[in-house]
Amino acid sequence: MRDIHPKSTPGGKCKAAPPDAPALLPAPERRCRAGGTRKCGGEPRGAAMRPPLLVLLLLLLLFSLLPRADGRGELRAFVVAHSHMDVGWVYTVQESMHAYAANVYTSVVEELIKGKHRKFIAVEQEFFRLWWDAVATDMHKQQVHQLLQEGRLEFVIGGQVMHDEAVTLIDDQILQLTEGHGFLYETFGIRPQFSWHVDPFGASATTPTLFALAGFNAHLISRIDYDLKANMQKNKKLQFVWQGSPSLSERQEIFTHVMDQYSYCTPSQIPFSNRSGFYWNGIAAFPDPPKDGVYPNMSLPVTDTNINLYAQTMVANIKERAAWFQTSDVLWPWGCDKQFFNASVQYSNMDLLLDYINKHSDEFGVTVQYATVGDYFQAIYNRNLTWEIRDSQDFLPYSTEPFQAWTGFYTSRSTLKGIARRASSLLYAGESFFTQYVRKHPASSICKCRALRQLQSLRWAVSVVQHHDGITGTESPKVKDMYTNNLMYGMFNVKKLMASIIMDMNNAKKNGEVYSSIYINDSGIPGAPDVDQYVVVYNPLAWNITTFVAVSVSHLEMSVYDELGHSVPAQVQSSAESHSTYDLYILVEISGLSYRKYNVKPLIGKQSAFIGRSVKYKRKDVTRANQQNRQLLPVVNNCYQVLFDQNTNLMHSITERESNQTVQLTQEFLEYHVNGDVMKGPISDNYLFAPNASAVPVSKAVGLEVVSGNLMTEIRQYFYSNVTSQDYIYAVYTRMYTVPEGYDGKLLCHRIEQEYSVGPLELNREGVLRTSTNLNTRQLLYTDSNGYQIQKRPFKAYVNNTVARNYYPMVQTAYIEDDTTRLMLLAERAHGVSSQGNGQVEVMLHRRLWNNLQWDLNYNLTLNDSSVVRPVIWLILGTKSVTNILYRTSGLALEHRPVIMFGAFSGDKPKLPGQLQQNSVHGSPVTIPPNLHLQTLSIPGWRYSSNHAEQVHSIRLGKQKEGDADFSRVLLRIRHLYEVGEDPVLSQPVMVNLKSLLKGLGSVMAVEERSLTGTWDVNTLKRWKWKTARYPSKGFSNSTETSENCIVTVHPKEIRTFFVYFQGQ
């Protein structure tokens, strides 16, 4: 029998986690998971009540007779006090601060000062920073500094949040980590060195690599597949050295500890009490803390009469856990969700208990001590054992029981996932735009401090939504609204900043306006007739790009001109979305990190944009299609011929013209029907995907419209439930581009863009797009890991729930292939993806669910998402070698599409050729080779010294954080996009001269190479080197060749981080 271990115990998210764990809550507070056979209250399935007291007492006796951990000497338990504080989930950040989070830090700091032996770990910076800025007194702040120096308060992870690992992008993981680390280093001069990733739903192989690059010595995870964890426990393999990146391998490996089945919460079902155990402060109360200080479910206080029973319970659990690990050091997490809001009652009871066990250690065979995560890992490191190496395979997907596959959240709240990525992309553009502006216009009219605050609002919004109950879509509607509002506010600020920079650089008169907009459909060109209208397009990538941008216009006949007054290729056509507007597609050619202005006018003379002509085809009944006399409609550009079957209006095949390879390819929408009644079996919810059966087709009829012009053809397919239906829930808009002579159209030509419209769905439906081909893929799928590396996903057969357990996260990329040909899918938001048949790939696009699980209803966590979602996927088909070259740059081109702003500048005349260069914000474009990515170019504004001794000294003198933000330090990150051996040319190391790369920003005076988040000088960073059979010596690893003369060599998959200083600063 497997019990359920709630995600949160005393506060109750039985987002069920590790298997086999005792229940942590009495019935009303716990979340029981799907399925009618399950009991609330954490009993095994089918059990009507908890085990009799006699059985538990016999178990305690049995554990007391166990040999002492395989003869490894006395067991030593490291009691790590912590509070798991979700930055979102059921309650908003503000509600949580008020109800409990502020009290955690206030009471913990006060209690640590009272007892010199006490310790505590702090994790998410979002709550700590809010407490520090708004609640902490000067005395509290002095005490925090003291506790950090004494090593009794330890920050672990140190990011703004504990980020999700399945559906987040590497850039956003780095951002939220960098924001938190910058605050900690600036404020305290400390740098976190250990992780505590206890709650993300599965573990990515990208995260250990990032933590290694950030200078961490050890990594800790918990939620991995239940059967895998049971096997690892049995064989004492919960600890290993993880080489998360195949290319970086031992250079960025990290020791990793997987928590046992009890996970991060204290075992709370105790034999002598009906209340939870070890949670003497009870359960946090919302919305207000109780005035009398009496909380629900407070554990029995430790007294002379029960202290021996408490001690036996704790010792038995320590011994049970010790048997699953190789050393006699036992990590014993004390805490859970929303704990330590009254640290006084917590520590006063635990003090008595620890003291009692230590006084009777000969009898118990155990000693116990308060500890930090660092204390525990130091003890393990000092053992000098030889550890097994784990390769770059991740721990996804994650299941807690046969019918509990946590693969639904890969798609949950698709709209939020899309906004979060769009915000991240806008932030990326805004950072480089502002950095160049500051460097080239030091005496500008824009207030730099205010501009930094505008950027900061989006940095924090993007950081916070990476929380493992944020971008995952597993939060309540009000928390989803909180994330969305924060993101929209930050995006508005950054758009406003970019618009004001363009205004300033164009010296626009007071009546000139720049309207800023980014990929939103209602953003058309405002129609004042007496001023020239401009489309301002910024390329945020450090490559030269040729692409189309789309804007809404009110006239069919338009002309587009560049800065010199030359006509620019463009196409206008009817909008699929609106009967009153038209879509204008403009072909833009823009250098790296530069912008251009395009003048858009109603038709004057002959230089008009091409007009796309529409042909509507009769709606076809796909159930009665005649397969014999098939009529095929070709759509062709320089790279592909796509055939549509006119009997069904569905895609029939794609031919890649260069290799003349034809792949039979058809696409259809299907829905998984799922159960919403817990009495009838497993349910799907925000987290879980539990389909009743195979997916069923949604439409019996398909409508087709083809809009074709000289530059682009758009195929619009509408999927109806039957031939006479008026409305459709599913549609696909497929676009193929034809690039005129003289333009570099390689990337544009090689992609088939698809935009989908899905929704509103009926209740308990999960909508997928299934693409079926005649490729012999052997049901092998490849998906990306956080946009950083690729994971191989062979189809696995299970006794139960095989469909759901073969779903994986696609953050940016998925592909299938046979021996010669590969079909790639590139996405601008995360989705669940699977290959349920040979030659097939299906993408889950949307979910709408409701169930009658009381816990879900109480917290409004039923995912009744009635929205229409509009995700975009680009298809690339070709040989493996061709797609290898295309997909990295194409994926980033989709992620970082040009930023479009609309402007009206009075009296702005075409520029002379010599003036054209002004439009790259700085004078000369920033471009790097196609196998590198300029991952970050920003002005962080931190005021810390990059000399560690100086920084620590100034903090001790109380002189840190004086004055304005530092605008002289530029943060630069460069990432190599390819793996070792992936491509004969693109996988080679690349030499980069940073001085010439950044010459457009000014003359580079100094470059410092830093750790990933900027807080370590790589020359002084000495990470622990753990002993393995392959590398038998223990010691320190310092793996980076540092730069000399500003020339650096970037090797496959490296991410190199620098502080750059320019002359005149």
Coordinates of C-alpha atoms in Angstrom, one line a residue, residues 23-518:
A23 CA 0.3 10.9 6.6
L24 CA 1.2 14.3 7.8
L25 CA -2.2 15.8 8.6
P26 CA -5.4 14.9 10.2
A27 CA -8.1 14.5 7.6
P28 CA -9.6 18.0 7.3
E29 CA -6.3 19.7 6.5
R30 CA -4.9 17.2 4.0
R31 CA -5.4 17.0 0.4
C32 CA -6.2 13.5 -0.8
R33 CA -5.5 12.7 -4.3
A34 CA -7.7 11.5 -7.1
G35 CA -9.6 8.3 -7.0
G36 CA -12.5 7.0 -4.9
T37 CA -10.5 4.3 -3.1
R38 CA -8.2 6.9 -1.5
K39 CA -8.9 8.0 2.1
C40 CA -8.4 11.5 3.3
G41 CA -6.1 11.7 6.2
G42 CA -3.3 9.8 4.6
E43 CA -4.3 6.2 5.4
P44 CA -3.3 3.6 2.8
R45 CA -5.8 3.0 0.1
G46 CA -8.6 0.9 1.5
A47 CA -7.7 1.5 5.1
A48 CA -10.6 2.8 7.2
M49 CA -8.5 4.1 10.1
R50 CA -4.9 4.6 11.1
P51 CA -3.0 1.6 12.5
P52 CA -3.8 0.5 16.0
L53 CA -1.6 2.0 18.7
L54 CA -0.2 -1.4 19.6
V55 CA 1.1 -1.9 16.0
L56 CA 2.9 1.5 16.1
L57 CA 4.4 0.8 19.5
L58 CA 5.7 -2.6 18.2
L59 CA 7.2 -0.8 15.2
L60 CA 9.0 1.6 17.6
L61 CA 10.3 -1.4 19.6
L62 CA 11.5 -3.0 16.3
F63 CA 13.4 0.1 15.3
S64 CA 15.0 0.3 18.7
L65 CA 16.4 -3.2 18.2
L66 CA 17.8 -2.4 14.7
P67 CA 21.6 -2.7 14.4
R68 CA 23.2 0.7 14.3
A69 CA 23.3 1.6 10.7
D70 CA 25.3 -1.3 9.3
G71 CA 28.0 -0.9 11.9
R72 CA 28.8 2.6 10.8
G73 CA 29.0 3.9 14.4
E74 CA 26.5 6.0 16.2
L75 CA 23.9 7.7 14.0
R76 CA 24.1 11.5 13.8
A77 CA 20.9 13.3 12.9
F78 CA 21.1 16.8 11.4
V79 CA 17.9 18.6 12.3
V80 CA 17.3 21.2 9.7
A81 CA 14.6 23.7 10.7
H82 CA 12.9 25.3 7.7
S83 CA 9.6 26.7 6.4
H84 CA 8.5 26.0 2.9
M85 CA 6.9 29.2 1.7
D86 CA 5.1 29.1 -1.6
V87 CA 5.4 32.4 -3.5
G88 CA 1.9 32.1 -4.7
W89 CA -0.1 28.8 -5.0
V90 CA -3.4 29.1 -3.0
Y91 CA -2.8 32.5 -1.5
T92 CA -1.2 35.7 -3.0
V93 CA 2.1 36.9 -1.8
Q94 CA 0.4 39.7 0.1
E95 CA -2.0 37.3 1.9
S96 CA 0.8 35.0 2.8
M97 CA 2.9 37.9 4.2
H98 CA 0.0 39.0 6.4
A99 CA -1.1 35.6 7.6
Y100 CA 2.3 34.0 8.4
A101 CA 5.4 34.8 6.3
A102 CA 6.4 38.0 8.0
N103 CA 6.0 36.3 11.4
V104 CA 8.3 33.5 10.3
Y105 CA 11.3 35.7 9.9
T106 CA 10.5 38.0 12.9
S107 CA 10.0 35.1 15.3
V108 CA 12.8 32.9 13.9
V109 CA 15.4 35.7 14.2
E110 CA 14.3 36.5 17.7
E111 CA 14.4 32.8 18.8
L112 CA 17.8 32.1 17.2
I113 CA 19.3 35.0 19.2
K114 CA 17.9 33.4 22.4
G115 CA 19.4 30.0 21.9
K116 CA 23.0 29.8 20.6
H117 CA 22.6 26.2 19.5
R118 CA 19.6 26.8 17.3
K119 CA 19.8 27.1 13.5
F120 CA 17.4 27.8 10.6
I121 CA 17.6 27.8 6.8
A122 CA 15.9 30.5 4.6
V123 CA 15.0 29.7 1.0
E124 CA 12.9 32.0 -1.1
Q125 CA 14.2 35.6 -1.3
E126 CA 10.8 37.0 -2.3
F127 CA 9.4 36.8 1.2
F128 CA 12.7 37.5 3.0
R129 CA 13.2 40.6 0.9
L130 CA 9.7 41.9 1.6
W131 CA 10.2 41.3 5.3
W132 CA 13.7 43.0 5.2
D133 CA 12.4 46.0 3.4
A134 CA 9.0 46.5 5.1
V135 CA 8.9 44.7 8.5
A136 CA 12.3 44.1 10.0
T137 CA 13.5 46.6 12.6
D138 CA 17.0 47.9 12.8
M139 CA 17.6 45.4 15.7
H140 CA 16.3 42.5 13.6
K141 CA 18.7 43.6 10.8
Q142 CA 21.7 43.6 13.1
Q143 CA 20.7 40.2 14.4
V144 CA 20.4 38.8 10.9
H145 CA 24.0 39.9 10.2
Q146 CA 25.2 38.3 13.4
L147 CA 23.4 35.0 12.8
L148 CA 24.8 34.8 9.3
Q149 CA 28.3 35.4 10.6
E150 CA 27.8 32.7 13.2
G151 CA 26.5 30.2 10.6
R152 CA 23.2 29.7 12.4
L153 CA 21.1 31.3 9.7
E154 CA 21.8 29.9 6.2
F155 CA 20.4 31.0 2.9
V156 CA 20.0 28.0 0.6
I157 CA 19.2 28.4 -3.2
G158 CA 19.0 32.1 -2.6
G159 CA 16.8 32.8 -5.7
Q160 CA 13.7 34.9 -5.6
V161 CA 11.7 31.6 -5.7
M162 CA 12.2 27.8 -5.8
H163 CA 11.8 27.6 -9.5
D164 CA 9.9 24.9 -11.4
E165 CA 12.2 22.6 -13.3
A166 CA 9.9 21.2 -16.0
V167 CA 8.4 24.2 -17.9
T168 CA 10.8 27.0 -17.2
L169 CA 13.3 28.5 -19.6
I170 CA 17.0 28.5 -18.7
D171 CA 17.2 32.3 -19.1
D172 CA 14.4 32.8 -16.5
Q173 CA 15.9 30.3 -14.1
I174 CA 19.2 32.3 -14.3
L175 CA 17.3 35.6 -13.9
Q176 CA 15.5 34.7 -10.7
L177 CA 18.6 33.2 -9.2
T178 CA 20.7 36.3 -10.2
E179 CA 18.1 38.6 -8.7
G180 CA 18.1 36.8 -5.3
H181 CA 21.9 36.3 -5.2
G182 CA 22.5 40.0 -6.1
F183 CA 20.4 41.1 -3.1
L184 CA 22.1 38.7 -0.7
Y185 CA 25.6 39.6 -1.8
E186 CA 24.9 43.3 -1.8
T187 CA 23.2 43.2 1.6
F188 CA 25.2 40.6 3.5
G189 CA 28.2 39.7 1.4
I190 CA 27.2 36.0 1.4
R191 CA 26.8 33.6 -1.5
P192 CA 24.6 30.5 -1.2
Q193 CA 26.4 27.3 -1.8
F194 CA 23.7 24.6 -1.5
S195 CA 20.4 24.0 -3.1
W196 CA 17.1 22.8 -1.5
H197 CA 14.9 22.0 -4.5
V198 CA 12.4 20.0 -2.5
D199 CA 9.1 20.7 -4.2
P200 CA 9.4 21.1 -8.0
F201 CA 7.5 18.3 -9.7
G202 CA 10.3 16.3 -11.1
A203 CA 13.9 17.2 -11.6
S204 CA 15.6 18.6 -14.7
A205 CA 19.2 17.9 -15.7
T206 CA 19.6 21.6 -16.5
T207 CA 19.2 22.7 -12.8
P208 CA 22.3 20.9 -11.4
T209 CA 24.4 22.4 -14.2
L210 CA 23.1 25.9 -13.4
F211 CA 23.7 25.4 -9.7
A212 CA 27.3 24.2 -10.4
L213 CA 27.9 27.3 -12.6
A214 CA 26.6 29.5 -9.7
G215 CA 29.2 28.1 -7.4
F216 CA 27.1 25.5 -5.4
N217 CA 28.8 22.6 -3.7
A218 CA 25.8 20.3 -3.5
H219 CA 22.3 20.0 -4.8
L220 CA 19.2 18.6 -3.1
I221 CA 16.0 17.3 -4.7
S222 CA 13.0 15.3 -3.6
R223 CA 10.2 14.7 -6.1
I224 CA 11.1 11.9 -8.4
D225 CA 9.1 9.0 -9.7
Y226 CA 7.7 6.9 -6.8
D227 CA 8.9 3.5 -8.0
L228 CA 12.4 4.9 -8.9
K229 CA 12.7 6.4 -5.5
A230 CA 11.7 3.2 -3.8
N231 CA 14.4 1.3 -5.8
M232 CA 17.1 3.9 -5.0
Q233 CA 16.2 3.8 -1.3
K234 CA 16.4 0.0 -1.2
N235 CA 19.8 0.1 -2.9
K236 CA 21.2 3.1 -1.0
K237 CA 21.6 5.1 -4.2
L238 CA 19.8 8.3 -3.2
Q239 CA 23.2 10.2 -3.3
F240 CA 25.4 10.5 -6.4
V241 CA 27.5 12.9 -8.4
W242 CA 25.3 14.3 -11.2
Q243 CA 26.9 15.3 -14.6
G244 CA 23.8 17.2 -15.8
S245 CA 25.4 18.4 -19.1
P246 CA 27.1 15.8 -21.3
S247 CA 29.4 18.4 -22.8
L248 CA 30.4 20.0 -19.6
S249 CA 30.5 16.6 -17.8
E250 CA 32.9 16.6 -14.8
R251 CA 33.7 20.3 -15.1
Q252 CA 30.3 21.3 -13.9
E253 CA 29.2 18.1 -12.0
I254 CA 27.5 18.4 -8.6
F255 CA 26.9 16.1 -5.7
T256 CA 23.2 15.5 -5.5
H257 CA 21.1 14.2 -2.6
V258 CA 17.6 12.9 -3.2
M259 CA 15.3 13.1 -0.2
D260 CA 13.9 9.8 1.0
Q261 CA 10.2 9.0 1.0
Y262 CA 9.4 11.4 3.9
S263 CA 10.6 14.3 1.7
Y264 CA 10.9 17.7 3.3
C265 CA 8.2 17.5 6.0
T266 CA 8.6 16.1 9.5
P267 CA 6.8 12.8 10.0
S268 CA 3.8 14.0 11.9
Q269 CA 1.6 10.9 12.6
I270 CA 2.7 9.9 16.1
P271 CA 1.4 6.9 18.0
F272 CA 0.5 8.7 21.2
S273 CA -1.6 11.7 19.9
N274 CA -4.3 12.4 17.4
R275 CA -2.6 15.7 16.6
S276 CA 0.3 16.1 14.2
G277 CA 3.7 15.7 15.8
F278 CA 6.6 18.1 15.9
Y279 CA 4.5 21.1 14.7
W280 CA 4.0 22.8 18.1
N281 CA 2.9 26.0 16.4
G282 CA 0.1 24.3 14.6
I283 CA -1.2 25.3 11.1
A284 CA -1.1 28.8 9.6
A285 CA -4.5 30.5 9.7
F286 CA -5.8 32.7 6.9
P287 CA -6.7 35.5 6.3
D288 CA -5.6 36.7 9.8
P289 CA -3.4 35.2 12.5
P290 CA -5.5 34.4 15.6
K291 CA -5.3 37.1 18.2
D292 CA -4.9 34.7 21.1
G293 CA -2.0 32.9 19.4
V294 CA -3.9 29.5 19.4
Y295 CA -3.6 27.9 16.0
P296 CA -5.4 24.8 14.7
N297 CA -3.7 21.4 15.3
M298 CA -0.9 22.4 17.6
S299 CA 1.1 19.4 18.6
L300 CA 1.1 18.2 22.2
P301 CA 3.7 20.2 24.2
V302 CA 6.7 18.1 25.3
T303 CA 6.3 17.1 28.9
D304 CA 7.9 14.7 31.4
T305 CA 5.2 12.2 30.7
N306 CA 5.5 12.2 26.9
I307 CA 9.1 13.1 26.2
N308 CA 10.2 9.5 26.0
L309 CA 7.4 8.7 23.5
Y310 CA 8.4 11.7 21.4
A311 CA 12.0 10.7 21.5
Q312 CA 11.3 7.1 20.6
T313 CA 9.2 8.3 17.6
M314 CA 11.9 10.6 16.4
V315 CA 14.7 8.0 16.9
A316 CA 12.7 5.3 15.1
N317 CA 12.3 7.6 12.1
I318 CA 16.0 8.6 12.1
K319 CA 16.9 4.9 12.1
E320 CA 14.5 4.0 9.4
R321 CA 16.0 6.8 7.2
A322 CA 19.6 5.9 8.0
A323 CA 19.1 2.4 6.5
W324 CA 18.5 4.1 3.1
F325 CA 21.9 6.0 3.0
Q326 CA 25.5 5.1 2.9
T327 CA 26.7 7.1 5.9
S328 CA 25.6 7.4 9.5
D329 CA 24.7 11.0 8.9
V330 CA 21.0 11.5 8.7
L331 CA 19.3 14.6 7.3
W332 CA 16.2 15.2 9.3
P333 CA 14.1 18.1 7.9
W334 CA 12.0 19.8 10.6
G335 CA 9.3 21.9 9.2
C336 CA 6.9 21.9 6.2
D337 CA 4.7 24.3 4.3
K338 CA 4.0 27.5 6.3
Q339 CA 5.8 26.6 9.4
F340 CA 7.7 28.5 12.1
F341 CA 5.3 31.5 12.2
N342 CA 5.6 31.0 16.0
A343 CA 9.2 29.9 16.4
S344 CA 9.2 30.3 20.1
V345 CA 6.9 27.4 20.7
Q346 CA 8.7 25.4 18.1
Y347 CA 12.2 25.7 19.4
S348 CA 11.3 25.5 23.1
N349 CA 9.7 22.1 22.6
M350 CA 12.4 20.8 20.2
D351 CA 15.2 22.0 22.6
L352 CA 13.8 19.7 25.3
L353 CA 13.5 16.8 22.9
L354 CA 17.0 17.1 21.4
D355 CA 18.5 17.5 24.8
Y356 CA 16.7 14.4 26.1
I357 CA 17.8 12.2 23.1
N358 CA 21.5 13.3 23.5
K359 CA 21.4 12.6 27.2
H360 CA 20.2 9.1 26.4
S361 CA 22.3 8.6 23.2
D362 CA 23.9 5.4 24.5
E363 CA 20.4 3.9 24.9
F364 CA 19.1 5.3 21.5
G365 CA 22.3 4.9 19.5
V366 CA 21.6 8.4 18.0
T367 CA 22.8 11.9 18.6
V368 CA 20.9 14.9 17.3
Q369 CA 21.9 18.5 16.6
Y370 CA 20.4 21.6 15.0
A371 CA 22.0 22.0 11.6
T372 CA 22.0 23.9 8.3
V373 CA 22.0 22.1 4.9
G374 CA 25.7 23.2 4.7
D375 CA 26.5 21.4 8.0
Y376 CA 25.0 18.2 6.7
F377 CA 26.8 18.3 3.3
Q378 CA 30.1 19.2 5.0
A379 CA 29.7 16.1 7.1
I380 CA 29.1 13.9 4.0
Y381 CA 32.0 15.5 2.2
N382 CA 34.3 14.9 5.1
R383 CA 33.5 11.2 4.9
N384 CA 35.6 11.0 1.7
L385 CA 33.5 8.3 0.2
T386 CA 33.5 7.3 -3.5
W387 CA 30.2 8.2 -5.2
E388 CA 28.5 6.9 -8.3
I389 CA 28.2 9.2 -11.3
R390 CA 24.8 9.9 -12.8
D391 CA 24.8 11.0 -16.5
S392 CA 22.6 13.8 -18.0
Q393 CA 19.3 11.9 -17.8
D394 CA 16.7 13.9 -15.9
F395 CA 13.9 12.8 -13.4
L396 CA 10.9 13.6 -15.6
P397 CA 8.1 12.9 -15.8
Y398 CA 7.1 12.5 -12.1
S399 CA 4.4 10.1 -10.7
T400 CA 3.4 9.6 -7.2
E401 CA 1.2 6.5 -7.9
P402 CA 0.3 4.5 -10.9
F403 CA -2.6 6.8 -11.7
Q404 CA -0.9 10.0 -10.5
A405 CA 1.2 11.2 -13.4
W406 CA 2.1 14.8 -12.9
T407 CA 2.2 15.6 -16.6
G408 CA -0.9 17.8 -16.8
F409 CA 0.8 20.9 -15.5
Y410 CA 3.1 21.0 -18.6
T411 CA 0.1 22.6 -20.3
S412 CA -2.1 24.0 -17.4
R413 CA -3.0 27.7 -17.8
S414 CA -1.4 28.0 -21.3
T415 CA -2.3 31.7 -21.4
L416 CA -0.2 32.4 -18.3
K417 CA 2.7 30.3 -19.7
G418 CA 2.5 32.4 -22.9
I419 CA 2.4 35.8 -21.1
A420 CA 5.3 34.7 -18.8
R421 CA 7.5 33.9 -21.8
R422 CA 6.5 37.0 -23.7
A423 CA 7.4 39.1 -20.7
S424 CA 10.7 37.4 -20.4
S425 CA 11.4 38.1 -24.1
L426 CA 10.5 41.8 -23.7
L427 CA 12.7 42.0 -20.6
Y428 CA 15.6 40.6 -22.6
A429 CA 15.1 43.2 -25.4
G430 CA 14.6 46.0 -22.9
E431 CA 17.8 45.2 -21.0
S432 CA 20.1 45.4 -24.1
F433 CA 18.2 48.4 -25.4
F434 CA 18.7 50.3 -22.2
T435 CA 22.3 49.2 -21.7
Q436 CA 23.3 50.5 -25.2
Y437 CA 21.4 53.8 -24.6
V438 CA 23.2 54.4 -21.2
R439 CA 26.6 53.7 -22.8
K440 CA 26.1 55.9 -25.8
H441 CA 24.0 58.7 -24.2
P442 CA 25.5 59.4 -20.8
A443 CA 24.0 62.9 -20.6
S444 CA 20.5 61.7 -21.7
S445 CA 17.3 63.3 -20.7
I446 CA 15.9 60.0 -19.3
C447 CA 16.2 59.4 -15.6
K448 CA 18.4 56.3 -15.4
C449 CA 17.3 55.5 -11.8
R450 CA 13.7 55.5 -12.8
A451 CA 14.5 53.5 -15.9
L452 CA 16.2 50.9 -13.8
R453 CA 13.1 50.7 -11.5
Q454 CA 11.0 50.1 -14.6
L455 CA 13.2 47.2 -15.7
Q456 CA 13.3 46.0 -12.1
S457 CA 9.5 45.7 -12.0
L458 CA 9.6 43.3 -14.9
R459 CA 12.7 41.4 -13.6
W460 CA 10.9 40.7 -10.4
A461 CA 7.6 39.8 -12.1
V462 CA 9.3 37.3 -14.4
S463 CA 11.4 35.9 -11.5
V464 CA 8.3 35.4 -9.3
V465 CA 6.2 33.6 -11.9
Q466 CA 9.0 30.9 -12.2
H467 CA 7.9 29.6 -8.8
H468 CA 6.9 25.9 -8.9
D469 CA 3.2 26.8 -8.4
G470 CA 3.4 29.8 -10.8
I471 CA 4.2 29.2 -14.5
T472 CA 3.2 25.5 -13.8
G473 CA -0.5 26.7 -13.8
T474 CA -1.1 24.9 -10.5
E475 CA -2.3 28.0 -8.6
S476 CA -5.7 29.4 -7.7
P477 CA -7.4 31.9 -10.0
K478 CA -6.6 34.9 -7.7
V479 CA -2.9 33.9 -7.6
K480 CA -2.9 33.5 -11.4
D481 CA -4.3 37.0 -11.6
M482 CA -1.6 38.3 -9.3
Y483 CA 1.2 36.8 -11.5
T484 CA -0.6 38.2 -14.7
N485 CA -1.0 41.7 -13.2
N486 CA 2.6 41.8 -12.1
L487 CA 3.8 40.7 -15.6
M488 CA 1.5 43.2 -17.4
Y489 CA 2.6 46.0 -15.2
G490 CA 6.2 45.2 -15.7
M491 CA 5.8 44.9 -19.5
F492 CA 4.0 48.2 -19.6
N493 CA 6.9 49.8 -17.8
V494 CA 9.5 48.4 -20.1
K495 CA 7.5 49.2 -23.3
K496 CA 7.2 52.8 -21.9
L497 CA 11.0 52.9 -21.3
M498 CA 11.8 51.6 -24.8
A499 CA 9.4 54.1 -26.3
S500 CA 10.9 57.0 -24.4
I501 CA 14.4 56.0 -25.5
I502 CA 13.4 56.1 -29.1
M503 CA 11.7 59.4 -28.6
D504 CA 14.9 60.8 -27.0
M505 CA 17.1 59.4 -29.7
N506 CA 14.9 60.7 -32.5
N507 CA 14.6 64.2 -30.9
A508 CA 10.9 64.0 -31.5
K509 CA 9.0 67.1 -31.0
K510 CA 6.5 67.3 -28.2
N511 CA 3.6 66.3 -30.4
G512 CA 5.4 63.2 -31.6
E513 CA 4.5 60.0 -29.9
V514 CA 5.9 56.5 -29.8
Y515 CA 3.2 53.9 -29.2
S516 CA 4.8 50.8 -27.8
S517 CA 3.4 47.3 -28.3
I518 CA 4.6 43.8 -28.4

